[in-house]
C-alpha positions as protocol buffer text, in pm:
chain_id: "A"
residue {
  index: 1
  type: MET
  ca { x: 10416 y: 9242 z: -1406 }
}
residue {
  index: 2
  type: MET
  ca { x: 10198 y: 9462 z: -1185 }
}
residue {
  index: 3
  type: LYS
  ca { x: 10201 y: 9839 z: -1175 }
}
residue {
  index: 4
  type: PRO
  ca { x: 10120 y: 10092 z: -901 }
}
residue {
  index: 5
  type: HIS
  ca { x: 9755 y: 10183 z: -887 }
}
residue {
  index: 6
  type: TYR
  ca { x: 9489 y: 10317 z: -658 }
}
residue {
  index: 7
  type: PHE
  ca { x: 9485 y: 10131 z: -330 }
}
residue {
  index: 8
  type: LEU
  ca { x: 9112 y: 10076 z: -316 }
}
residue {
  index: 9
  type: LEU
  ca { x: 8890 y: 9816 z: -474 }
}
residue {
  index: 10
  type: PHE
  ca { x: 8550 y: 9900 z: -335 }
}
residue {
  index: 11
  type: PHE
  ca { x: 8386 y: 9996 z: -663 }
}
residue {
  index: 12
  type: CYS
  ca { x: 8448 y: 9639 z: -781 }
}
residue {
  index: 13
  type: VAL
  ca { x: 8224 y: 9515 z: -501 }
}
residue {
  index: 14
  type: PRO
  ca { x: 7857 y: 9471 z: -596 }
}
residue {
  index: 15
  type: ILE
  ca { x: 7635 y: 9719 z: -422 }
}
residue {
  index: 16
  type: MET
  ca { x: 7437 y: 9589 z: -124 }
}
residue {
  index: 17
  type: MET
  ca { x: 7093 y: 9443 z: -180 }
}
residue {
  index: 18
  type: PHE
  ca { x: 6851 y: 9725 z: -238 }
}
residue {
  index: 19
  type: SER
  ca { x: 6576 y: 9801 z: 8 }
}
residue {
  index: 20
  type: GLN
  ca { x: 6226 y: 9775 z: -131 }
}
residue {
  index: 21
  type: GLU
  ca { x: 6192 y: 10148 z: -73 }
}
residue {
  index: 22
  type: ILE
  ca { x: 6449 y: 10231 z: -338 }
}
residue {
  index: 23
  type: PRO
  ca { x: 6279 y: 10252 z: -680 }
}
residue {
  index: 24
  type: ASP
  ca { x: 6359 y: 9977 z: -926 }
}
residue {
  index: 25
  type: ASP
  ca { x: 6460 y: 10224 z: -1197 }
}
residue {
  index: 26
  type: PHE
  ca { x: 6755 y: 10328 z: -978 }
}
residue {
  index: 27
  type: ARG
  ca { x: 6895 y: 9979 z: -1018 }
}
residue {
  index: 28
  type: THR
  ca { x: 6842 y: 9994 z: -1393 }
}
residue {
  index: 29
  type: LEU
  ca { x: 7029 y: 10324 z: -1419 }
}
residue {
  index: 30
  type: TRP
  ca { x: 7315 y: 10184 z: -1209 }
}
residue {
  index: 31
  type: ALA
  ca { x: 7341 y: 9874 z: -1427 }
}
residue {
  index: 32
  type: SER
  ca { x: 7347 y: 10087 z: -1742 }
}
residue {
  index: 33
  type: LYS
  ca { x: 7610 y: 10322 z: -1587 }
}
residue {
  index: 34
  type: SER
  ca { x: 7377 y: 10620 z: -1630 }
}
residue {
  index: 35
  type: TYR
  ca { x: 7528 y: 10793 z: -1331 }
}
residue {
  index: 36
  type: ASP
  ca { x: 7451 y: 11150 z: -1438 }
}
residue {
  index: 37
  type: GLU
  ca { x: 7082 y: 11065 z: -1457 }
}
residue {
  index: 38
  type: LEU
  ca { x: 7087 y: 10860 z: -1139 }
}
residue {
  index: 39
  type: THR
  ca { x: 7262 y: 11117 z: -919 }
}
residue {
  index: 40
  type: PRO
  ca { x: 6982 y: 11379 z: -890 }
}
residue {
  index: 41
  type: LYS
  ca { x: 6723 y: 11104 z: -836 }
}
residue {
  index: 42
  type: LEU
  ca { x: 6926 y: 10960 z: -550 }
}
residue {
  index: 43
  type: GLU
  ca { x: 6996 y: 11303 z: -402 }
}
residue {
  index: 44
  type: HIS
  ca { x: 6622 y: 11372 z: -394 }
}
residue {
  index: 45
  type: PHE
  ca { x: 6554 y: 11030 z: -241 }
}
residue {
  index: 46
  type: VAL
  ca { x: 6818 y: 11079 z: 31 }
}
residue {
  index: 47
  type: ALA
  ca { x: 6683 y: 11427 z: 108 }
}
residue {
  index: 48
  type: GLN
  ca { x: 6343 y: 11269 z: 170 }
}
residue {
  index: 49
  type: HIS
  ca { x: 6493 y: 10976 z: 367 }
}
residue {
  index: 50
  type: PRO
  ca { x: 6795 y: 11120 z: 555 }
}
residue {
  index: 51
  type: LYS
  ca { x: 6838 y: 10804 z: 765 }
}
residue {
  index: 52
  type: HIS
  ca { x: 6813 y: 10559 z: 476 }
}
residue {
  index: 53
  type: TYR
  ca { x: 7173 y: 10442 z: 506 }
}
residue {
  index: 54
  type: GLU
  ca { x: 7154 y: 10203 z: 214 }
}
residue {
  index: 55
  type: ALA
  ca { x: 7053 y: 10490 z: -15 }
}
residue {
  index: 56
  type: ILE
  ca { x: 7326 y: 10713 z: 129 }
}
residue {
  index: 57
  type: GLU
  ca { x: 7586 y: 10445 z: 58 }
}
residue {
  index: 58
  type: PHE
  ca { x: 7445 y: 10403 z: -291 }
}
residue {
  index: 59
  type: LEU
  ca { x: 7478 y: 10777 z: -352 }
}
residue {
  index: 60
  type: GLY
  ca { x: 7839 y: 10770 z: -230 }
}
residue {
  index: 61
  type: ASP
  ca { x: 7909 y: 10484 z: -470 }
}
residue {
  index: 62
  type: VAL
  ca { x: 7757 y: 10677 z: -760 }
}
residue {
  index: 63
  type: TYR
  ca { x: 7969 y: 10982 z: -685 }
}
residue {
  index: 64
  type: GLY
  ca { x: 8270 y: 10753 z: -671 }
}
residue {
  index: 65
  type: ARG
  ca { x: 8193 y: 10608 z: -1011 }
}
residue {
  index: 66
  type: ASN
  ca { x: 8175 y: 10966 z: -1142 }
}
residue {
  index: 67
  type: LEU
  ca { x: 8516 y: 11035 z: -982 }
}
residue {
  index: 68
  type: ASP
  ca { x: 8358 y: 11304 z: -763 }
}
residue {
  index: 69
  type: TRP
  ca { x: 8566 y: 11218 z: -458 }
}
residue {
  index: 70
  type: ASP
  ca { x: 8464 y: 11516 z: -245 }
}
residue {
  index: 71
  type: ASN
  ca { x: 8096 y: 11426 z: -253 }
}
residue {
  index: 72
  type: ALA
  ca { x: 8167 y: 11054 z: -220 }
}
residue {
  index: 73
  type: ALA
  ca { x: 8371 y: 11127 z: 94 }
}
residue {
  index: 74
  type: LEU
  ca { x: 8093 y: 11350 z: 229 }
}
residue {
  index: 75
  type: TYR
  ca { x: 7833 y: 11073 z: 216 }
}
residue {
  index: 76
  type: TYR
  ca { x: 8065 y: 10798 z: 339 }
}
residue {
  index: 77
  type: GLU
  ca { x: 8161 y: 11018 z: 633 }
}
residue {
  index: 78
  type: LYS
  ca { x: 7792 y: 11053 z: 720 }
}
residue {
  index: 79
  type: LEU
  ca { x: 7765 y: 10676 z: 724 }
}
residue {
  index: 80
  type: VAL
  ca { x: 8071 y: 10637 z: 948 }
}
residue {
  index: 81
  type: GLN
  ca { x: 7934 y: 10891 z: 1194 }
}
residue {
  index: 82
  type: ALA
  ca { x: 7588 y: 10734 z: 1201 }
}
residue {
  index: 83
  type: ASN
  ca { x: 7708 y: 10371 z: 1204 }
}
residue {
  index: 84
  type: PRO
  ca { x: 8061 y: 10351 z: 1347 }
}
residue {
  index: 85
  type: SER
  ca { x: 8044 y: 9972 z: 1391 }
}
residue {
  index: 86
  type: VAL
  ca { x: 8002 y: 9896 z: 1018 }
}
residue {
  index: 87
  type: ALA
  ca { x: 8340 y: 9797 z: 873 }
}
residue {
  index: 88
  type: ASN
  ca { x: 8253 y: 9864 z: 510 }
}
residue {
  index: 89
  type: TYR
  ca { x: 8168 y: 10229 z: 579 }
}
residue {
  index: 90
  type: HIS
  ca { x: 8511 y: 10290 z: 729 }
}
residue {
  index: 91
  type: TYR
  ca { x: 8668 y: 10108 z: 434 }
}
residue {
  index: 92
  type: LYS
  ca { x: 8490 y: 10314 z: 171 }
}
residue {
  index: 93
  type: TYR
  ca { x: 8555 y: 10641 z: 353 }
}
residue {
  index: 94
  type: GLY
  ca { x: 8925 y: 10560 z: 386 }
}
residue {
  index: 95
  type: GLY
  ca { x: 8945 y: 10455 z: 23 }
}
residue {
  index: 96
  type: VAL
  ca { x: 8805 y: 10783 z: -107 }
}
residue {
  index: 97
  type: LEU
  ca { x: 9033 y: 10984 z: 120 }
}
residue {
  index: 98
  type: GLY
  ca { x: 9323 y: 10778 z: -14 }
}
residue {
  index: 99
  type: ILE
  ca { x: 9241 y: 10876 z: -370 }
}
residue {
  index: 100
  type: MET
  ca { x: 9208 y: 11242 z: -268 }
}
residue {
  index: 101
  type: ALA
  ca { x: 9550 y: 11220 z: -103 }
}
residue {
  index: 102
  type: LYS
  ca { x: 9702 y: 11058 z: -410 }
}
residue {
  index: 103
  type: GLU
  ca { x: 9556 y: 11306 z: -657 }
}
residue {
  index: 104
  type: GLY
  ca { x: 9607 y: 11620 z: -448 }
}
residue {
  index: 105
  type: SER
  ca { x: 9911 y: 11814 z: -338 }
}
residue {
  index: 106
  type: LYS
  ca { x: 10174 y: 11674 z: -102 }
}
residue {
  index: 107
  type: PHE
  ca { x: 10049 y: 11911 z: 165 }
}
residue {
  index: 108
  type: LYS
  ca { x: 9695 y: 11777 z: 126 }
}
residue {
  index: 109
  type: ALA
  ca { x: 9823 y: 11418 z: 134 }
}
residue {
  index: 110
  type: LEU
  ca { x: 9995 y: 11479 z: 467 }
}
residue {
  index: 111
  type: GLY
  ca { x: 9665 y: 11583 z: 617 }
}
residue {
  index: 112
  type: LEU
  ca { x: 9470 y: 11285 z: 484 }
}
residue {
  index: 113
  type: ILE
  ca { x: 9700 y: 10984 z: 513 }
}
residue {
  index: 114
  type: SER
  ca { x: 9662 y: 10947 z: 889 }
}
residue {
  index: 115
  type: GLN
  ca { x: 9282 y: 10935 z: 851 }
}
residue {
  index: 116
  type: VAL
  ca { x: 9313 y: 10682 z: 568 }
}
residue {
  index: 117
  type: LYS
  ca { x: 9521 y: 10453 z: 792 }
}
residue {
  index: 118
  type: LYS
  ca { x: 9279 y: 10502 z: 1081 }
}
residue {
  index: 119
  type: SER
  ca { x: 8974 y: 10419 z: 866 }
}
residue {
  index: 120
  type: PHE
  ca { x: 9131 y: 10111 z: 708 }
}
residue {
  index: 121
  type: SER
  ca { x: 9259 y: 9985 z: 1043 }
}
residue {
  index: 122
  type: LYS
  ca { x: 8915 y: 10029 z: 1199 }
}
residue {
  index: 123
  type: ALA
  ca { x: 8751 y: 9835 z: 914 }
}
residue {
  index: 124
  type: ALA
  ca { x: 9005 y: 9553 z: 946 }
}
residue {
  index: 125
  type: THR
  ca { x: 8950 y: 9533 z: 1322 }
}
residue {
  index: 126
  type: LEU
  ca { x: 8570 y: 9534 z: 1293 }
}
residue {
  index: 127
  type: ASP
  ca { x: 8567 y: 9262 z: 1027 }
}
residue {
  index: 128
  type: PRO
  ca { x: 8845 y: 8998 z: 1038 }
}
residue {
  index: 129
  type: MET
  ca { x: 8717 y: 8856 z: 707 }
}
residue {
  index: 130
  type: HIS
  ca { x: 8711 y: 9185 z: 516 }
}
residue {
  index: 131
  type: TRP
  ca { x: 8942 y: 9098 z: 225 }
}
residue {
  index: 132
  type: GLU
  ca { x: 8899 y: 9429 z: 39 }
}
residue {
  index: 133
  type: VAL
  ca { x: 9041 y: 9644 z: 316 }
}
residue {
  index: 134
  type: ARG
  ca { x: 9340 y: 9413 z: 353 }
}
residue {
  index: 135
  type: TRP
  ca { x: 9415 y: 9449 z: -18 }
}
residue {
  index: 136
  type: ALA
  ca { x: 9383 y: 9824 z: 30 }
}
residue {
  index: 137
  type: MET
  ca { x: 9626 y: 9816 z: 321 }
}
residue {
  index: 138
  type: VAL
  ca { x: 9877 y: 9614 z: 117 }
}
residue {
  index: 139
  type: GLU
  ca { x: 9870 y: 9870 z: -162 }
}
residue {
  index: 140
  type: LEU
  ca { x: 9869 y: 10166 z: 75 }
}
residue {
  index: 141
  type: TYR
  ca { x: 10184 y: 10059 z: 260 }
}
residue {
  index: 142
  type: VAL
  ca { x: 10360 y: 9960 z: -64 }
}
residue {
  index: 143
  type: GLN
  ca { x: 10286 y: 10289 z: -238 }
}
residue {
  index: 144
  type: LEU
  ca { x: 10345 y: 10526 z: 52 }
}
residue {
  index: 145
  type: PRO
  ca { x: 10698 y: 10668 z: 77 }
}
residue {
  index: 146
  type: ALA
  ca { x: 10882 y: 10571 z: 393 }
}
residue {
  index: 147
  type: LEU
  ca { x: 10851 y: 10932 z: 515 }
}
residue {
  index: 148
  type: LEU
  ca { x: 10473 y: 10888 z: 533 }
}
residue {
  index: 149
  type: GLY
  ca { x: 10490 y: 10543 z: 690 }
}
residue {
  index: 150
  type: GLY
  ca { x: 10525 y: 10321 z: 386 }
}
residue {
  index: 151
  type: SER
  ca { x: 10657 y: 9977 z: 472 }
}
residue {
  index: 152
  type: TYR
  ca { x: 10693 y: 9650 z: 280 }
}
residue {
  index: 153
  type: GLU
  ca { x: 10700 y: 9464 z: 612 }
}
residue {
  index: 154
  type: ILE
  ca { x: 10362 y: 9602 z: 718 }
}
residue {
  index: 155
  type: ALA
  ca { x: 10226 y: 9531 z: 370 }
}
residue {
  index: 156
  type: LEU
  ca { x: 10337 y: 9167 z: 403 }
}
residue {
  index: 157
  type: THR
  ca { x: 10159 y: 9143 z: 739 }
}
residue {
  index: 158
  type: TYR
  ca { x: 9831 y: 9239 z: 574 }
}
residue {
  index: 159
  type: ALA
  ca { x: 9907 y: 9004 z: 285 }
}
residue {
  index: 160
  type: ASP
  ca { x: 9937 y: 8722 z: 540 }
}
residue {
  index: 161
  type: GLU
  ca { x: 9596 y: 8817 z: 681 }
}
residue {
  index: 162
  type: LEU
  ca { x: 9457 y: 8826 z: 329 }
}
residue {
  index: 163
  type: GLN
  ca { x: 9601 y: 8484 z: 252 }
}
residue {
  index: 164
  type: ALA
  ca { x: 9430 y: 8343 z: 562 }
}
residue {
  index: 165
  type: ILE
  ca { x: 9098 y: 8461 z: 415 }
}
residue {
  index: 166
  type: SER
  ca { x: 9168 y: 8376 z: 51 }
}
residue {
  index: 167
  type: LYS
  ca { x: 9483 y: 8198 z: -60 }
}
residue {
  index: 168
  type: ILE
  ca { x: 9470 y: 8325 z: -417 }
}
residue {
  index: 169
  type: ASN
  ca { x: 9436 y: 8687 z: -306 }
}
residue {
  index: 170
  type: GLY
  ca { x: 9716 y: 8641 z: -55 }
}
residue {
  index: 171
  type: TYR
  ca { x: 9949 y: 8493 z: -315 }
}
residue {
  index: 172
  type: PHE
  ca { x: 9891 y: 8776 z: -560 }
}
residue {
  index: 173
  type: ALA
  ca { x: 9917 y: 9039 z: -287 }
}
residue {
  index: 174
  type: LYS
  ca { x: 10262 y: 8902 z: -209 }
}
residue {
  index: 175
  type: ALA
  ca { x: 10347 y: 8887 z: -580 }
}
residue {
  index: 176
  type: TYR
  ca { x: 10254 y: 9255 z: -601 }
}
residue {
  index: 177
  type: ILE
  ca { x: 10466 y: 9347 z: -297 }
}
residue {
  index: 178
  type: PHE
  ca { x: 10776 y: 9166 z: -423 }
}
residue {
  index: 179
  type: ASP
  ca { x: 10725 y: 9304 z: -772 }
}
residue {
  index: 180
  type: GLN
  ca { x: 10736 y: 9655 z: -627 }
}
residue {
  index: 181
  type: LYS
  ca { x: 11050 y: 9558 z: -433 }
}
residue {
  index: 182
  type: ASN
  ca { x: 11204 y: 9448 z: -765 }
}
residue {
  index: 183
  type: ASP
  ca { x: 11238 y: 9093 z: -633 }
}
residue {
  index: 184
  type: GLU
  ca { x: 11142 y: 8914 z: -953 }
}
residue {
  index: 185
  type: ILE
  ca { x: 11210 y: 8564 z: -819 }
}
residue {
  index: 186
  type: GLN
  ca { x: 10973 y: 8599 z: -523 }
}
residue {
  index: 187
  type: ALA
  ca { x: 10713 y: 8785 z: -729 }
}
residue {
  index: 188
  type: ASN
  ca { x: 10707 y: 8507 z: -988 }
}
residue {
  index: 189
  type: ASN
  ca { x: 10703 y: 8243 z: -715 }
}
residue {
  index: 190
  type: PHE
  ca { x: 10384 y: 8375 z: -556 }
}
residue {
  index: 191
  type: ALA
  ca { x: 10218 y: 8445 z: -891 }
}
residue {
  index: 192
  type: GLU
  ca { x: 10284 y: 8085 z: -992 }
}
residue {
  index: 193
  type: LYS
  ca { x: 10135 y: 7960 z: -666 }
}
residue {
  index: 194
  type: GLY
  ca { x: 9822 y: 8161 z: -740 }
}
residue {
  index: 195
  type: VAL
  ca { x: 9791 y: 8019 z: -1090 }
}
residue {
  index: 196
  type: LYS
  ca { x: 9848 y: 7662 z: -973 }
}
residue {
  index: 197
  type: LEU
  ca { x: 9585 y: 7701 z: -702 }
}
residue {
  index: 198
  type: ARG
  ca { x: 9336 y: 7827 z: -957 }
}
residue {
  index: 199
  type: GLN
  ca { x: 9409 y: 7525 z: -1175 }
}
residue {
  index: 200
  type: THR
  ca { x: 9362 y: 7265 z: -904 }
}
residue {
  index: 201
  type: ILE
  ca { x: 9072 y: 7025 z: -923 }
}
residue {
  index: 202
  type: SER
  ca { x: 8923 y: 7166 z: -602 }
}
residue {
  index: 203
  type: CYS
  ca { x: 8897 y: 7511 z: -761 }
}
residue {
  index: 204
  type: LEU
  ca { x: 8774 y: 7397 z: -1100 }
}
residue {
  index: 205
  type: THR
  ca { x: 8504 y: 7148 z: -1004 }
}
residue {
  index: 206
  type: HIS
  ca { x: 8149 y: 7280 z: -995 }
}
residue {
  index: 207
  type: GLU
  ca { x: 8082 y: 7192 z: -632 }
}
residue {
  index: 208
  type: ASN
  ca { x: 8395 y: 7370 z: -504 }
}
residue {
  index: 209
  type: LYS
  ca { x: 8425 y: 7670 z: -734 }
}
residue {
  index: 210
  type: ALA
  ca { x: 8259 y: 7892 z: -474 }
}
residue {
  index: 211
  type: GLN
  ca { x: 8526 y: 7823 z: -211 }
}
residue {
  index: 212
  type: THR
  ca { x: 8670 y: 8145 z: -71 }
}
residue {
  index: 213
  type: GLU
  ca { x: 9030 y: 8041 z: -135 }
}
residue {
  index: 214
  type: CYS
  ca { x: 8952 y: 7990 z: -504 }
}
residue {
  index: 215
  type: LYS
  ca { x: 8773 y: 8318 z: -571 }
}
residue {
  index: 216
  type: THR
  ca { x: 8958 y: 8593 z: -752 }
}
residue {
  index: 217
  type: HIS
  ca { x: 8732 y: 8845 z: -570 }
}
residue {
  index: 218
  type: ASN
  ca { x: 8838 y: 9148 z: -775 }
}
residue {
  index: 219
  type: ASN
  ca { x: 8878 y: 9219 z: -1142 }
}
residue {
  index: 220
  type: SER
  ca { x: 9246 y: 9307 z: -1126 }
}
residue {
  index: 221
  type: LEU
  ca { x: 9330 y: 8948 z: -1034 }
}
residue {
  index: 222
  type: HIS
  ca { x: 9183 y: 8831 z: -1365 }
}
residue {
  index: 223
  type: TYR
  ca { x: 9457 y: 9030 z: -1539 }
}
residue {
  index: 224
  type: ASP
  ca { x: 9725 y: 8910 z: -1296 }
}
residue {
  index: 225
  type: LEU
  ca { x: 9628 y: 8548 z: -1351 }
}
residue {
  index: 226
  type: ALA
  ca { x: 9627 y: 8595 z: -1728 }
}
residue {
  index: 227
  type: ILE
  ca { x: 9976 y: 8746 z: -1730 }
}
residue {
  index: 228
  type: ALA
  ca { x: 10108 y: 8471 z: -1504 }
}
residue {
  index: 229
  type: CYS
  ca { x: 9964 y: 8210 z: -1742 }
}
residue {
  index: 230
  type: ILE
  ca { x: 10123 y: 8384 z: -2040 }
}
residue {
  index: 231
  type: LYS
  ca { x: 10460 y: 8425 z: -1874 }
}
residue {
  index: 232
  type: ASP
  ca { x: 10492 y: 8060 z: -1781 }
}
residue {
  index: 233
  type: GLU
  ca { x: 10310 y: 7941 z: -2094 }
}
residue {
  index: 234
  type: LEU
  ca { x: 10076 y: 7745 z: -1870 }
}
residue {
  index: 235
  type: ASP
  ca { x: 9743 y: 7780 z: -2045 }
}
residue {
  index: 236
  type: ILE
  ca { x: 9688 y: 8020 z: -2334 }
}
residue {
  index: 237
  type: SER
  ca { x: 9314 y: 7948 z: -2357 }
}
residue {
  index: 238
  type: SER
  ca { x: 9273 y: 8039 z: -1988 }
}
residue {
  index: 239
  type: ALA
  ca { x: 9476 y: 8357 z: -2044 }
}
residue {
  index: 240
  type: LEU
  ca { x: 9243 y: 8456 z: -2328 }
}
residue {
  index: 241
  type: PHE
  ca { x: 8937 y: 8392 z: -2113 }
}
residue {
  index: 242
  type: LEU
  ca { x: 9077 y: 8588 z: -1818 }
}
residue {
  index: 243
  type: LEU
  ca { x: 9179 y: 8889 z: -2029 }
}
residue {
  index: 244
  type: LYS
  ca { x: 8836 y: 8902 z: -2191 }
}
residue {
  index: 245
  type: LYS
  ca { x: 8678 y: 8884 z: -1847 }
}
residue {
  index: 246
  type: TYR
  ca { x: 8901 y: 9167 z: -1724 }
}
residue {
  index: 247
  type: ILE
  ca { x: 8799 y: 9382 z: -2021 }
}
residue {
  index: 248
  type: SER
  ca { x: 8427 y: 9309 z: -1979 }
}
residue {
  index: 249
  type: LYS
  ca { x: 8433 y: 9398 z: -1608 }
}
residue {
  index: 250
  type: PHE
  ca { x: 8680 y: 9687 z: -1632 }
}
residue {
  index: 251
  type: ASN
  ca { x: 8619 y: 10009 z: -1443 }
}
residue {
  index: 252
  type: SER
  ca { x: 8825 y: 10315 z: -1362 }
}
residue {
  index: 253
  type: ILE
  ca { x: 8997 y: 10182 z: -1050 }
}
residue {
  index: 254
  type: ASP
  ca { x: 9122 y: 9855 z: -1196 }
}
residue {
  index: 255
  type: ARG
  ca { x: 9496 y: 9812 z: -1171 }
}
residue {
  index: 256
  type: THR
  ca { x: 9602 y: 9787 z: -1535 }
}
residue {
  index: 257
  type: PRO
  ca { x: 9492 y: 10030 z: -1812 }
}
residue {
  index: 258
  type: LEU
  ca { x: 9235 y: 9883 z: -2046 }
}
residue {
  index: 259
  type: GLU
  ca { x: 9455 y: 9941 z: -2350 }
}
residue {
  index: 260
  type: MET
  ca { x: 9721 y: 9712 z: -2202 }
}
residue {
  index: 261
  type: ALA
  ca { x: 9468 y: 9430 z: -2169 }
}
residue {
  index: 262
  type: HIS
  ca { x: 9377 y: 9470 z: -2538 }
}
residue {
  index: 263
  type: TYR
  ca { x: 9748 y: 9471 z: -2624 }
}
residue {
  index: 264
  type: GLN
  ca { x: 9805 y: 9147 z: -2434 }
}
residue {
  index: 265
  type: LEU
  ca { x: 9505 y: 8992 z: -2610 }
}
residue {
  index: 266
  type: SER
  ca { x: 9651 y: 9088 z: -2947 }
}
residue {
  index: 267
  type: LYS
  ca { x: 9976 y: 8909 z: -2861 }
}
residue {
  index: 268
  type: LEU
  ca { x: 9786 y: 8594 z: -2770 }
}
residue {
  index: 269
  type: TYR
  ca { x: 9593 y: 8602 z: -3096 }
}
residue {
  index: 270
  type: LEU
  ca { x: 9921 y: 8637 z: -3284 }
}
residue {
  index: 271
  type: LYS
  ca { x: 10045 y: 8321 z: -3113 }
}
residue {
  index: 272
  type: GLN
  ca { x: 9741 y: 8150 z: -3263 }
}
residue {
  index: 273
  type: GLN
  ca { x: 9810 y: 8304 z: -3605 }
}
residue {
  index: 274
  type: LYS
  ca { x: 9490 y: 8509 z: -3585 }
}
residue {
  index: 275
  type: ARG
  ca { x: 9616 y: 8836 z: -3729 }
}
residue {
  index: 276
  type: GLU
  ca { x: 9279 y: 8997 z: -3787 }
}
residue {
  index: 277
  type: GLU
  ca { x: 9177 y: 8951 z: -3424 }
}
residue {
  index: 278
  type: ALA
  ca { x: 9520 y: 9077 z: -3314 }
}
residue {
  index: 279
  type: LEU
  ca { x: 9487 y: 9390 z: -3526 }
}
residue {
  index: 280
  type: GLN
  ca { x: 9134 y: 9448 z: -3396 }
}
residue {
  index: 281
  type: HIS
  ca { x: 9252 y: 9457 z: -3036 }
}
residue {
  index: 282
  type: LEU
  ca { x: 9547 y: 9678 z: -3124 }
}
residue {
  index: 283
  type: GLU
  ca { x: 9297 y: 9921 z: -3278 }
}
residue {
  index: 284
  type: PHE
  ca { x: 9094 y: 9912 z: -2956 }
}
residue {
  index: 285
  type: ALA
  ca { x: 9411 y: 9984 z: -2758 }
}
residue {
  index: 286
  type: LEU
  ca { x: 9509 y: 10277 z: -2980 }
}
residue {
  index: 287
  type: LYS
  ca { x: 9160 y: 10422 z: -2969 }
}
residue {
  index: 288
  type: LEU
  ca { x: 9186 y: 10428 z: -2591 }
}
residue {
  index: 289
  type: ASN
  ca { x: 9542 y: 10562 z: -2597 }
}
residue {
  index: 290
  type: PRO
  ca { x: 9669 y: 10698 z: -2931 }
}
residue {
  index: 291
  type: LYS
  ca { x: 10019 y: 10744 z: -2779 }
}
residue {
  index: 292
  type: PHE
  ca { x: 10052 y: 10377 z: -2682 }
}
residue {
  index: 293
  type: ASP
  ca { x: 10386 y: 10299 z: -2849 }
}
residue {
  index: 294
  type: LEU
  ca { x: 10379 y: 9924 z: -2784 }
}
residue {
  index: 295
  type: ALA
  ca { x: 10051 y: 9892 z: -2970 }
}
residue {
  index: 296
  type: LYS
  ca { x: 10166 y: 10123 z: -3252 }
}
residue {
  index: 297
  type: ASN
  ca { x: 10485 y: 9927 z: -3305 }
}
residue {
  index: 298
  type: GLU
  ca { x: 10307 y: 9591 z: -3293 }
}
residue {
  index: 299
  type: LYS
  ca { x: 10047 y: 9706 z: -3543 }
}
residue {
  index: 300
  type: LYS
  ca { x: 10319 y: 9830 z: -3777 }
}
residue {
  index: 301
  type: ARG
  ca { x: 10507 y: 9500 z: -3747 }
}
residue {
  index: 302
  type: ILE
  ca { x: 10195 y: 9297 z: -3832 }
}
residue {
  index: 303
  type: LEU
  ca { x: 10103 y: 9514 z: -4130 }
}
residue {
  index: 304
  type: LEU
  ca { x: 10457 y: 9487 z: -4270 }
}
residue {
  index: 305
  type: SER
  ca { x: 10440 y: 9108 z: -4245 }
}
residue {
  index: 306
  type: LEU
  ca { x: 10120 y: 9085 z: -4448 }
}
residue {
  index: 307
  type: PRO
  ca { x: 10148 y: 8986 z: -4814 }
}
residue {
  index: 308
  type: ASN
  ca { x: 10105 y: 9269 z: -5063 }
}
């Protein structure tokens, strides 16, 4: 159901409200994902305003979007040192270090993991309602080997804290944990709870749709909800909507590869006898990953079934 992935979600979080001092065209470049053009502008701005912490955070975010983890860590560390009481700075710094540990050598990971734990723990302590860092802690302790302190029990503790903030996030955090433990019954149980919560009247009515417990909060949960709907054949139209939303909001740190979302969409369209739409999404999937065997085989099967 869910696969291992980076244990940070901070790039899914909208950037803080911009100060009036930051030029409007910076926001336009961010929205258009023109990071290469935005970076030197922000660097110049930060050089002129070395204590403009909002701009420094913005620059760290831009480096993160460009997968330049060293520079992202550099600017987040500056924020932590200047503002040690701000939870989100510790969270972002720990998240970048976590990626560097994951992508580097085992020796490098050993040197970084303790700081990742320290940063995440500090963020969680400073802000009891910080859902992102609790998701990060869940994934960190699930993905770490036992030798480095990995623990399903600790992950479940943070999932409980997450559930107290947002039930739907807590349910899917537990579904993720049990999925990684190969406990399919429990994984499905919590995924079903998440779907049923999302379908309740209190979550669907206009006046209550902003309730914390109903919010999916991060893009990866759109995919999780869609797959849960498909698996239990609960609501195909909702699954279509959620997969499309996942695709439209996708970025590099989302849990499931984009080609898999297109593949799942193609299967749903086939259920509706919409072969052209199914083939279109299989083509998208193969363009993203030409070696994607599931998509290649499905495309071949559809083409063979078409009349000559």
